[in-house]
XYZ file of N, CA and C in Angstrom:
861
model
N 125.408 131.524 114.259
C 124.733 130.800 113.172
C 123.252 130.667 113.493
N 122.391 131.017 112.559
C 120.959 130.891 112.770
C 120.477 129.473 112.514
N 119.263 129.227 112.946
C 118.664 127.912 112.746
C 118.134 127.790 111.333
N 118.465 126.689 110.648
C 117.974 126.431 109.304
C 116.822 125.449 109.391
N 115.616 125.901 109.050
C 114.417 125.091 109.231
C 113.860 124.591 107.909
N 113.390 123.358 107.840
C 112.682 122.891 106.651
C 111.265 123.444 106.663
N 111.008 124.456 105.858
C 109.693 125.086 105.837
C 108.816 124.436 104.776
N 107.619 124.088 105.149
C 106.697 123.438 104.229
C 106.043 124.448 103.294
N 105.817 124.036 102.049
C 105.077 124.867 101.106
C 103.576 124.740 101.329
N 103.171 123.755 102.106
C 101.757 123.515 102.358
C 101.504 122.039 102.570
N 100.282 121.701 102.960
C 99.952 120.318 103.281
C 100.076 119.402 102.068
N 99.766 119.912 100.885
C 99.885 119.068 99.691
C 101.331 118.630 99.486
N 102.258 119.540 99.722
C 103.674 119.202 99.634
C 104.063 118.205 100.721
N 103.499 118.376 101.921
C 103.783 117.457 103.023
C 103.287 116.049 102.716
N 102.142 115.950 102.046
C 101.583 114.643 101.690
C 102.529 113.900 100.753
N 103.009 114.603 99.742
C 103.931 113.978 98.785
C 105.215 113.537 99.475
N 105.736 114.406 100.336
C 106.968 114.087 101.048
C 106.759 112.919 102.006
N 105.644 112.922 102.742
C 105.367 111.851 103.697
C 105.196 110.507 102.996
N 104.620 110.514 101.797
C 104.438 109.274 101.035
C 105.783 108.637 100.713
N 106.737 109.453 100.294
C 108.069 108.947 99.970
C 108.792 108.459 101.222
N 108.649 109.213 102.302
C 109.301 108.822 103.550
C 108.738 107.501 104.056
N 107.418 107.375 104.056
C 106.797 106.135 104.514
C 107.245 104.947 103.675
N 107.325 105.134 102.373
C 107.767 104.044 101.503
C 109.152 103.553 101.897
N 110.043 104.471 102.237
C 111.406 104.078 102.596
C 111.471 103.399 103.959
N 110.527 103.712 104.854
C 110.498 103.083 106.172
C 109.773 101.740 106.154
N 108.840 101.589 105.230
C 107.991 100.400 105.216
C 108.423 99.366 104.194
N 109.156 99.799 103.184
C 109.519 98.903 102.091
C 110.888 99.291 101.579
N 111.805 98.340 101.592
C 113.148 98.572 101.075
C 113.504 97.380 100.209
N 113.608 97.585 98.916
C 113.800 96.476 97.974
C 115.028 95.652 98.310
N 116.077 96.298 98.816
C 117.303 95.576 99.110
C 117.320 94.999 100.515
N 116.371 95.447 101.372
C 116.463 95.027 102.767
C 115.126 94.687 103.387
N 114.133 94.355 102.586
C 112.816 94.145 103.149
C 112.729 92.888 104.002
N 113.729 92.004 103.927
C 113.706 90.797 104.737
C 114.766 90.850 105.826
N 115.285 92.020 106.112
C 116.248 92.200 107.182
C 115.682 93.217 108.160
N 116.484 93.533 109.180
C 116.012 94.431 110.236
C 116.150 95.893 109.841
N 115.527 96.283 108.723
C 115.643 97.662 108.264
C 114.307 98.274 107.881
N 113.221 97.664 108.297
C 111.906 98.225 107.999
C 111.012 98.119 109.228
N 109.967 98.944 109.246
C 108.975 98.861 110.317
C 108.163 97.586 110.112
N 108.030 96.745 111.128
C 107.317 95.470 110.980
C 105.867 95.656 110.548
N 105.415 94.788 109.666
C 104.034 94.851 109.195
C 103.031 94.636 110.305
N 103.394 93.831 111.307
C 102.494 93.558 112.427
C 102.183 94.832 113.200
N 103.208 95.639 113.417
C 103.030 96.901 114.140
C 102.192 97.868 113.317
N 102.474 97.934 112.040
C 101.709 98.812 111.154
C 100.250 98.381 111.077
N 100.021 97.069 111.035
C 98.669 96.532 110.903
C 97.791 96.885 112.100
N 98.386 97.005 113.289
C 97.599 97.214 114.505
C 97.614 98.643 115.030
N 98.378 99.528 114.404
C 98.511 100.875 114.955
C 97.225 101.679 114.790
N 97.088 102.707 115.613
C 95.913 103.584 115.602
C 96.140 104.853 114.781
N 97.391 105.145 114.480
C 97.686 106.345 113.707
C 99.152 106.407 113.330
N 99.481 107.326 112.440
C 100.861 107.504 111.977
C 101.147 108.996 111.833
N 102.300 109.424 112.325
C 102.759 110.801 112.130
C 104.107 110.762 111.421
N 104.311 111.684 110.498
C 105.561 111.762 109.734
C 106.095 113.185 109.823
N 107.370 113.320 110.144
C 107.997 114.636 110.269
C 109.377 114.630 109.621
N 109.750 115.745 109.027
C 111.130 115.979 108.617
C 111.669 117.096 109.495
N 112.775 116.818 110.185
C 113.287 117.743 111.199
C 114.746 118.063 110.907
N 115.113 119.305 111.121
C 116.516 119.705 111.014
C 116.997 120.121 112.391
N 118.193 119.672 112.738
C 118.770 119.974 114.040
C 120.163 120.533 113.826
N 120.509 121.594 114.581
C 121.835 122.173 114.434
C 122.098 123.224 115.485
N 123.313 123.731 115.507
C 123.668 124.767 116.467
C 125.152 124.727 116.775
N 125.592 125.600 117.710
C 126.990 125.602 118.152
C 127.024 125.431 119.673
N 126.728 126.487 120.417
C 126.685 126.375 121.873
C 125.366 125.776 122.338
N 124.359 125.857 121.494
C 123.044 125.303 121.796
C 122.647 124.393 120.646
N 121.592 123.639 120.836
C 121.056 122.837 119.736
C 119.591 123.189 119.567
N 119.184 123.414 118.350
C 117.789 123.720 118.061
C 117.284 122.795 116.982
N 115.988 122.552 116.979
C 115.420 121.713 115.929
C 114.035 122.219 115.555
N 113.702 122.028 114.308
C 112.395 122.441 113.812
C 112.049 121.577 112.615
N 110.763 121.398 112.382
C 110.354 120.584 111.245
C 108.853 120.601 111.044
N 108.426 120.043 109.916
C 107.008 119.993 109.575
C 106.643 118.601 109.089
N 105.339 118.318 109.105
C 104.860 117.019 108.652
C 103.360 116.915 108.783
N 102.886 115.693 109.000
C 101.444 115.457 109.092
C 101.154 114.249 109.965
N 99.893 114.096 110.324
C 99.443 112.950 111.111
C 98.119 112.458 110.545
N 97.919 111.138 110.552
C 96.648 110.527 110.153
C 96.263 109.500 111.204
N 94.980 109.158 111.263
C 94.524 108.148 112.218
C 93.750 107.061 111.485
N 93.700 105.882 112.119
C 92.916 104.790 111.562
C 91.485 104.903 112.086
N 90.528 104.958 111.179
C 89.124 105.111 111.552
C 88.524 103.758 111.930
N 87.372 103.750 112.613
C 86.757 102.494 113.067
C 86.579 101.452 111.966
N 86.317 101.885 110.741
C 86.122 100.942 109.644
C 87.413 100.430 109.034
N 88.559 100.921 109.531
C 89.853 100.483 109.018
C 90.479 101.429 108.023
N 89.704 102.402 107.507
C 90.249 103.382 106.570
C 91.090 104.412 107.329
N 91.925 105.116 106.572
C 92.731 106.172 107.171
C 92.031 107.519 107.029
N 92.252 108.378 108.014
C 91.601 109.689 108.035
C 92.275 110.660 107.081
N 91.658 111.813 106.930
C 92.299 112.925 106.227
C 93.502 113.383 107.048
N 94.574 113.835 106.403
C 95.770 114.255 107.141
C 95.621 115.627 107.786
N 96.272 115.785 108.922
C 96.326 117.068 109.617
C 97.778 117.517 109.681
N 98.035 118.785 109.355
C 99.402 119.310 109.321
C 99.923 119.548 110.733
N 101.187 119.203 110.965
C 101.813 119.399 112.271
C 103.203 120.007 112.094
N 103.754 120.511 113.196
C 105.107 121.065 113.189
C 105.742 120.812 114.540
N 107.061 120.857 114.584
C 107.787 120.694 115.837
C 108.870 121.754 115.939
N 109.184 122.151 117.160
C 110.258 123.109 117.406
C 110.763 122.897 118.814
N 112.063 123.041 119.013
C 112.625 122.858 120.340
C 114.028 123.415 120.415
N 114.536 123.574 121.633
C 115.875 124.103 121.858
C 116.483 123.381 123.047
N 117.802 123.155 122.985
C 118.498 122.499 124.081
C 119.937 122.966 124.126
N 120.755 122.258 124.897
C 122.159 122.616 125.044
C 123.028 121.457 124.579
N 124.338 121.708 124.498
C 125.226 120.680 123.998
C 125.092 120.540 122.501
N 125.285 121.636 121.799
C 125.007 121.676 120.367
C 126.023 120.949 119.518
N 125.776 120.958 118.240
C 126.656 120.336 117.264
C 126.955 121.356 116.182
N 128.118 121.206 115.548
C 128.480 122.101 114.458
C 127.854 121.568 113.178
N 127.162 122.439 112.471
C 126.492 122.013 111.253
C 125.049 121.644 111.519
N 124.423 121.073 110.503
C 123.004 120.730 110.603
C 122.790 119.293 110.166
N 121.795 118.669 110.759
C 121.462 117.287 110.426
C 119.978 117.183 110.132
N 119.634 116.636 108.977
C 118.235 116.445 108.604
C 117.838 115.009 108.896
N 116.710 114.832 109.557
C 116.242 113.501 109.937
C 114.769 113.347 109.604
N 114.424 112.209 109.039
C 113.024 111.856 108.812
C 112.544 111.005 109.977
N 111.361 111.319 110.478
C 110.774 110.564 111.582
C 109.426 109.984 111.171
N 109.192 108.752 111.554
C 107.868 108.145 111.467
C 107.480 107.733 112.878
N 106.342 108.225 113.332
C 105.839 107.865 114.658
C 104.601 106.991 114.506
N 104.665 105.811 115.081
C 103.541 104.884 115.075
C 102.735 105.115 116.348
N 101.482 105.519 116.187
C 100.615 105.784 117.340
C 99.911 104.482 117.701
N 100.295 103.898 118.834
C 99.802 102.575 119.216
C 98.489 102.589 119.975
N 98.108 103.737 120.514
C 96.924 103.803 121.367
C 95.974 104.917 120.935
N 94.726 104.787 121.373
C 93.742 105.839 121.106
C 94.133 107.126 121.816
N 94.760 107.002 122.985
C 95.168 108.203 123.723
C 96.232 108.980 122.955
N 97.075 108.277 122.213
C 98.085 108.955 121.401
C 97.421 109.749 120.283
N 96.413 109.152 119.658
C 95.674 109.852 118.600
C 94.957 111.065 119.180
N 94.352 110.911 120.353
C 93.633 112.017 120.987
C 94.573 113.168 121.313
N 95.813 112.839 121.683
C 96.787 113.889 121.990
C 97.037 114.766 120.768
N 97.100 114.153 119.594
C 97.279 114.915 118.358
C 95.984 115.607 117.937
N 94.853 115.107 118.399
C 93.556 115.666 118.005
C 93.214 116.944 118.750
N 93.832 117.167 119.899
C 93.456 118.310 120.735
C 93.906 119.631 120.148
N 94.906 119.604 119.279
C 95.339 120.833 118.619
C 96.273 121.696 119.429
N 96.592 121.282 120.654
C 97.508 122.065 121.472
C 98.941 121.618 121.286
N 99.769 121.944 122.265
C 101.180 121.580 122.212
C 101.390 120.252 122.921
N 101.855 119.242 122.185
C 102.164 117.937 122.759
C 103.661 117.892 123.029
N 104.054 117.479 124.227
C 105.466 117.286 124.528
C 105.742 115.797 124.612
N 106.475 115.284 123.645
C 106.759 113.855 123.599
C 107.620 113.452 124.788
N 107.212 112.398 125.471
C 107.933 111.938 126.643
C 107.404 112.525 127.928
N 106.646 113.617 127.832
C 106.056 114.244 129.019
C 104.548 114.045 129.012
N 103.869 114.611 127.990
C 102.424 114.411 127.867
C 102.082 112.984 127.474
N 102.981 112.346 126.746
C 102.696 111.011 126.222
C 104.003 110.254 126.031
N 103.966 108.951 126.336
C 105.170 108.135 126.277
C 105.615 107.831 124.859
N 106.930 107.843 124.640
C 107.485 107.530 123.324
C 108.716 106.653 123.514
N 108.879 105.664 122.648
C 110.020 104.755 122.731
C 110.479 104.390 121.331
N 111.737 103.992 121.216
C 112.256 103.535 119.926
C 111.507 102.272 119.522
N 111.032 102.232 118.288
C 110.235 101.105 117.833
C 111.069 99.939 117.348
N 110.552 98.722 117.493
C 111.249 97.536 116.980
C 111.234 97.520 115.464
N 112.211 96.846 114.868
C 112.292 96.770 113.411
C 112.490 95.328 112.970
N 112.208 95.066 111.713
C 112.513 93.790 111.098
C 111.498 92.696 111.335
N 111.730 91.538 110.709
C 110.800 90.424 110.762
C 110.774 89.746 112.124
N 111.845 89.879 112.927
C 111.836 89.273 114.252
C 110.723 89.840 115.109
N 110.430 91.116 114.921
C 109.346 91.748 115.680
C 108.001 91.188 115.251
N 107.861 90.858 113.963
C 106.616 90.274 113.471
C 106.425 88.875 114.026
N 107.509 88.083 114.018
C 107.428 86.708 114.488
C 107.118 86.665 115.972
N 107.532 87.722 116.702
C 107.336 87.751 118.141
C 105.889 87.811 118.564
N 104.981 88.056 117.658
C 103.562 88.083 117.991
C 103.155 89.380 118.639
N 102.148 89.320 119.526
C 101.594 90.526 120.134
C 102.620 91.229 120.998
N 102.549 92.536 120.995
C 103.483 93.357 121.761
C 102.821 93.773 123.066
N 103.432 93.387 124.172
C 102.878 93.712 125.478
C 103.466 95.021 125.989
N 102.631 95.774 126.654
C 103.051 97.023 127.267
C 103.782 97.919 126.262
N 103.217 98.014 125.076
C 103.816 98.872 124.054
C 103.711 100.329 124.482
N 104.703 101.115 124.119
C 104.639 102.547 124.383
C 103.505 103.145 123.567
N 102.985 104.272 124.037
C 101.900 104.930 123.307
C 102.346 105.290 121.895
N 103.619 105.639 121.754
C 104.169 106.001 120.443
C 105.496 105.285 120.226
N 105.643 104.653 119.069
C 106.932 104.133 118.631
C 107.533 105.145 117.665
N 108.790 105.485 117.885
C 109.468 106.457 117.033
C 110.553 105.772 116.204
N 110.562 106.081 114.913
C 111.588 105.577 113.997
C 112.229 106.774 113.308
N 113.525 106.712 113.084
C 114.210 107.844 112.459
C 115.224 107.365 111.431
N 115.388 108.159 110.390
C 116.384 107.906 109.354
C 117.121 109.199 109.038
N 118.438 109.085 108.926
C 119.259 110.211 108.509
C 120.150 109.741 107.372
N 120.140 110.452 106.268
C 120.890 110.074 105.067
C 120.494 108.681 104.585
N 119.212 108.363 104.729
C 118.710 107.100 104.222
C 118.920 105.907 105.128
N 119.552 106.087 106.297
C 119.835 104.979 107.204
C 119.108 105.176 108.522
N 118.668 104.065 109.135
C 118.053 104.166 110.448
C 119.057 104.781 111.406
N 118.601 105.796 112.157
C 119.538 106.614 112.912
C 119.417 106.483 114.425
N 118.288 106.030 114.943
C 118.128 105.921 116.383
C 118.058 107.260 117.083
N 117.692 108.304 116.360
C 117.585 109.647 116.936
C 116.214 109.807 117.582
N 116.174 110.419 118.748
C 114.926 110.541 119.500
C 114.309 111.930 119.353
N 112.978 111.960 119.392
C 112.241 113.224 119.426
C 111.742 113.535 120.830
N 112.157 112.748 121.801
C 111.672 112.940 123.166
C 112.012 114.344 123.652
N 111.041 114.999 124.255
C 111.209 116.365 124.720
C 110.784 117.412 123.712
N 110.516 116.985 122.488
C 110.091 117.931 121.448
C 108.616 118.272 121.594
N 108.277 119.505 121.285
C 106.882 119.919 121.261
C 106.321 119.814 119.859
N 105.107 119.314 119.737
C 104.450 119.194 118.435
C 103.152 119.986 118.471
N 102.921 120.801 117.454
C 101.726 121.628 117.386
C 100.980 121.385 116.082
N 99.700 121.713 116.093
C 98.880 121.658 114.885
C 99.145 122.908 114.051
N 99.313 122.737 112.746
C 99.491 123.880 111.844
C 98.118 124.263 111.293
N 97.428 125.093 112.037
C 96.049 125.435 111.691
C 95.953 126.168 110.361
N 96.891 127.066 110.105
C 96.869 127.818 108.847
C 97.033 126.890 107.647
N 97.925 125.903 107.770
C 98.158 124.968 106.665
C 96.917 124.129 106.398
N 96.242 123.705 107.468
C 95.008 122.930 107.299
C 93.917 123.762 106.621
N 93.770 125.003 107.071
C 92.733 125.869 106.502
C 92.999 126.138 105.022
N 94.244 126.380 104.676
C 94.588 126.661 103.281
C 94.322 125.449 102.393
N 94.644 124.265 102.874
C 94.498 123.057 102.060
C 93.040 122.646 101.908
N 92.275 122.706 103.001
C 90.887 122.236 102.966
C 89.889 123.323 102.576
N 90.341 124.581 102.527
C 89.479 125.658 102.066
C 88.591 126.263 103.123
N 88.699 125.813 104.355
C 87.927 126.373 105.469
C 88.601 125.966 106.770
N 88.191 126.596 107.850
C 88.776 126.264 109.144
C 88.312 124.878 109.586
N 89.256 123.997 109.771
C 88.963 122.644 110.258
C 89.922 122.341 111.399
N 89.443 121.603 112.368
C 90.280 121.262 113.513
C 90.942 119.907 113.300
N 92.012 119.674 114.045
C 92.681 118.377 113.983
C 91.725 117.267 114.404
N 90.869 117.554 115.366
C 89.901 116.554 115.825
C 88.933 116.170 114.706
N 88.457 117.150 113.949
C 87.545 116.861 112.838
C 88.225 116.010 111.775
N 89.487 116.297 111.521
C 90.222 115.559 110.498
C 90.509 114.131 110.945
N 91.001 113.973 112.162
C 91.433 112.657 112.630
C 90.282 111.766 113.075
N 89.101 112.342 113.256
C 87.932 111.538 113.640
C 87.107 111.103 112.433
N 87.494 111.565 111.241
C 86.788 111.158 110.035
C 85.617 112.043 109.662
N 85.454 113.176 110.340
C 84.345 114.077 110.021
C 84.578 114.831 108.710
N 85.830 114.930 108.313
C 86.185 115.580 107.051
C 86.574 114.502 106.043
N 85.973 114.562 104.859
C 86.271 113.570 103.824
C 87.748 113.631 103.443
N 88.349 112.481 103.318
C 89.773 112.485 103.000
C 89.995 112.907 101.546
N 91.019 113.725 101.308
C 91.231 114.306 99.980
C 91.848 113.322 98.993
N 91.506 113.502 97.736
C 92.069 112.654 96.686
C 93.583 112.822 96.595
N 94.070 114.022 96.916
C 95.514 114.285 96.835
C 96.315 113.406 97.782
N 95.638 112.859 98.810
C 96.345 112.047 99.804
C 96.369 110.564 99.452
N 95.837 110.187 98.290
C 95.769 108.768 97.936
C 97.152 108.130 97.895
N 98.153 108.872 97.433
C 99.511 108.326 97.389
C 100.010 107.964 98.784
N 99.558 108.713 99.780
C 99.932 108.436 101.162
C 99.319 107.118 101.628
N 98.031 106.947 101.355
C 97.352 105.712 101.751
C 97.904 104.511 100.989
N 98.272 104.712 99.738
C 98.834 103.618 98.941
C 100.166 103.145 99.511
N 100.963 104.074 100.028
C 102.251 103.706 100.621
C 102.060 102.739 101.781
N 101.011 102.967 102.560
C 100.724 102.096 103.701
C 100.112 100.785 103.231
N 99.193 100.858 102.288
C 98.493 99.668 101.807
C 99.452 98.668 101.172
N 100.435 99.155 100.434
C 101.397 98.256 99.813
C 102.099 97.390 100.847
N 102.457 97.999 101.975
C 103.162 97.253 103.030
C 102.221 96.289 103.741
N 101.031 96.743 104.107
C 100.106 95.872 104.835
C 99.621 94.726 103.957
N 99.440 94.976 102.666
C 99.041 93.903 101.751
C 100.115 92.828 101.692
N 101.365 93.249 101.593
C 102.451 92.274 101.545
C 102.523 91.491 102.854
N 102.361 92.192 103.973
C 102.431 91.523 105.278
C 101.359 90.447 105.396
N 100.133 90.769 104.999
C 99.041 89.800 105.078
C 99.328 88.578 104.217
N 99.876 88.811 103.025
C 100.167 87.695 102.130
C 101.315 86.847 102.655
N 102.287 87.488 103.293
C 103.446 86.751 103.790
C 103.076 85.832 104.948
N 102.137 86.261 105.814
C 101.784 85.415 106.950
C 100.778 84.336 106.583
N 100.113 84.473 105.452
C 99.179 83.433 105.016
C 99.816 82.495 104.001
N 101.092 82.752 103.659
C 101.805 81.878 102.745
C 101.395 82.013 101.310
N 100.756 83.124 100.937
C 100.241 83.262 99.581
C 101.300 83.668 98.571
N 102.577 83.815 99.049
C 103.631 84.112 98.091
C 104.022 82.867 97.303
N 103.659 81.667 97.844
C 103.894 80.406 97.134
C 105.351 80.244 96.701
N 106.265 80.341 97.669
C 107.677 80.221 97.353
C 108.096 78.761 97.263
N 109.070 78.470 96.417
C 109.636 77.140 96.288
C 110.769 77.008 97.291
N 110.497 76.376 98.435
C 111.500 76.271 99.493
C 112.484 75.136 99.255
N 112.318 74.378 98.165
C 113.253 73.302 97.861
C 114.623 73.851 97.479
N 114.641 75.093 97.052
C 115.905 75.714 96.659
C 116.103 76.983 97.471
N 116.635 76.863 98.709
C 116.758 78.018 99.613
C 117.560 79.165 99.028
N 118.527 78.871 98.147
C 119.359 79.943 97.614
C 118.557 80.925 96.781
N 117.432 80.455 96.240
C 116.655 81.307 95.347
C 115.465 81.969 96.030
N 115.301 81.748 97.346
C 114.125 82.273 98.042
C 114.066 83.792 97.958
N 115.214 84.453 98.197
C 115.218 85.916 98.153
C 114.799 86.415 96.784
N 115.327 85.751 95.717
C 114.977 86.161 94.360
C 113.506 85.909 94.080
N 112.967 84.772 94.590
C 111.559 84.456 94.378
C 110.671 85.485 95.055
N 111.058 85.917 96.248
C 110.271 86.915 96.965
C 110.214 88.209 96.171
N 111.363 88.611 95.628
C 111.409 89.856 94.859
C 110.549 89.738 93.611
N 110.633 88.576 92.928
C 109.821 88.377 91.733
C 108.348 88.378 92.061
N 107.996 87.785 93.225
C 106.592 87.748 93.623
C 106.064 89.143 93.864
N 106.892 89.981 94.476
C 106.482 91.365 94.708
C 106.272 92.090 93.388
N 107.168 91.834 92.416
C 107.019 92.474 91.114
C 105.721 92.057 90.452
N 105.343 90.772 90.589
C 104.114 90.284 89.988
C 102.899 90.930 90.627
N 102.999 91.208 91.932
C 101.890 91.834 92.641
C 101.878 93.344 92.443
N 102.882 93.848 91.728
C 103.006 95.281 91.453
C 103.124 96.103 92.729
N 103.767 95.520 93.750
C 104.012 96.263 94.979
C 105.373 96.922 94.832
N 105.384 98.061 94.192
C 106.659 98.730 93.925
C 106.597 100.193 94.340
N 106.570 100.500 95.648
C 106.574 101.895 96.103
C 107.839 102.596 95.634
N 107.783 103.918 95.571
C 108.910 104.695 95.092
C 110.109 104.536 96.012
N 111.262 104.436 95.417
C 112.488 104.439 96.198
C 112.736 105.872 96.652
N 112.978 106.054 97.942
C 113.095 107.436 98.420
C 114.273 107.611 99.359
N 115.336 106.876 99.111
C 116.503 107.035 99.952
C 117.142 108.415 99.760
N 117.029 108.959 98.548
C 117.640 110.256 98.251
C 116.572 111.324 98.162
N 115.958 111.640 99.291
C 114.889 112.625 99.324
C 115.481 114.023 99.160
N 114.853 114.825 98.315
C 115.307 116.193 98.106
C 114.615 117.117 99.089
N 115.391 117.974 99.749
C 114.835 118.897 100.731
C 114.966 120.326 100.216
N 114.219 120.626 99.151
C 114.282 121.943 98.540
C 113.678 123.012 99.438
N 112.842 122.557 100.434
C 112.148 123.545 101.256
C 113.053 124.177 102.306
N 114.287 123.637 102.468
C 115.135 124.113 103.555
C 115.682 125.496 103.224
N 115.386 126.461 104.056
C 115.925 127.807 103.869
C 116.363 128.345 105.217
N 117.208 129.348 105.199
C 117.636 129.963 106.448
C 116.510 130.808 106.994
N 116.281 130.705 108.315
C 115.187 131.463 108.913
C 115.573 131.857 110.325
N 115.751 133.139 110.553
C 116.078 133.629 111.877
C 115.456 135.000 112.055
N 114.837 135.220 113.188
C 114.233 136.513 113.484
C 114.877 137.065 114.751
N 115.705 138.096 114.655
C 116.356 138.678 115.830
C 115.327 139.179 116.828
N 115.701 139.102 118.087
C 114.841 139.654 119.123
C 113.855 138.668 119.694
N 113.815 137.451 119.161
C 112.927 136.429 119.696
C 113.763 135.287 120.222
N 113.210 134.568 121.191
C 113.871 133.355 121.636
C 113.790 132.338 120.521
N 114.679 131.344 120.554
C 114.721 130.350 119.474
C 113.396 129.635 119.332
N 112.799 129.220 120.464
C 111.553 128.461 120.387
C 110.419 129.330 119.867
N 110.389 130.619 120.289
C 109.358 131.525 119.787
C 109.520 131.708 118.286
N 110.771 131.828 117.842
C 111.049 132.010 116.415
C 110.555 130.826 115.609
N 110.824 129.612 116.088
C 110.414 128.406 115.367
C 108.911 128.295 115.264
N 108.224 128.401 116.407
C 106.787 128.168 116.421
C 106.053 129.247 115.650
N 106.566 130.487 115.678
C 105.875 131.566 114.973
C 105.859 131.328 113.472
N 106.806 130.536 112.954
C 106.832 130.257 111.517
C 105.744 129.289 111.109
N 105.298 128.467 112.054
C 104.376 127.401 111.705
C 102.934 127.697 112.066
N 102.701 128.592 113.021
C 101.337 128.802 113.490
C 101.121 130.259 113.861
N 100.185 130.914 113.227
C 99.830 132.276 113.576
C 98.836 132.256 114.714
N 99.030 133.150 115.661
C 98.097 133.232 116.765
C 96.796 133.855 116.285
N 95.636 133.313 116.678
C 94.359 133.891 116.247
C 94.159 135.277 116.827
N 93.593 136.163 116.026
C 93.353 137.520 116.488
C 92.206 137.532 117.484
N 92.363 138.371 118.502
C 91.312 138.469 119.505
C 90.077 139.118 118.899
N 88.932 138.533 119.180
C 87.679 139.069 118.656
C 87.157 140.173 119.570
N 86.610 141.189 118.962
C 86.052 142.290 119.749
C 84.835 141.812 120.507
N 84.717 142.261 121.770
C 83.554 141.885 122.590
C 82.303 142.537 122.023
């Protein structure tokens, strides 16, 4: 059985997909007050965010591949233009069938952002530390996070938090995808440092984050103005307050993965096959 990879149509498609994925990780209408979302406190203080959709499968071996994007928080608080990324890896102890997983990685440190800015191959857990991220309001109430990992990883499979790790996976910059989207050769460093103006097409991505951070700020300052005299109605009041504020990100539990196609190239190792789909090697220039 060959590896089935989610192939991206381009960065614009990745932006739309990442917006829906982020909305489902940051805001859940039925569970926003339970342990099923990324805490607003963590989102408010992070230095960057990476989003990936990955497929994993195999029989005697296990392989995984996927595409996505990364953005960084600029000194003024705005988010940078997105840079396209991809992942590919191979291991043993495979599973029958394939599993699609959405990942959101919270970059907690400047060093984590720099790792994505270099444009080379990042190995999660080796080049940079990664740990499962805390979820729910208890993490917000806990205050500042001490000795946080450089990257917090969150995963969902079939719309549910899955606890699946990306540790050991290699992540690369998709230079061709960036060049096609921006119309010229741009580096991940230029994009994540704010040297390239952020595109209008990515506004939906920034809105997905803003909706969550806006709600978090209002919740900690008490501006929801809830009537606590009737505890039974608090949940309903919170939902109504959100509706009044028009904080209604798209529901994305049932994400469509139309990009998934079979992809196998005989004669190459699995990892070579995966990476070759996402990044073309630059041609050597004549001396």
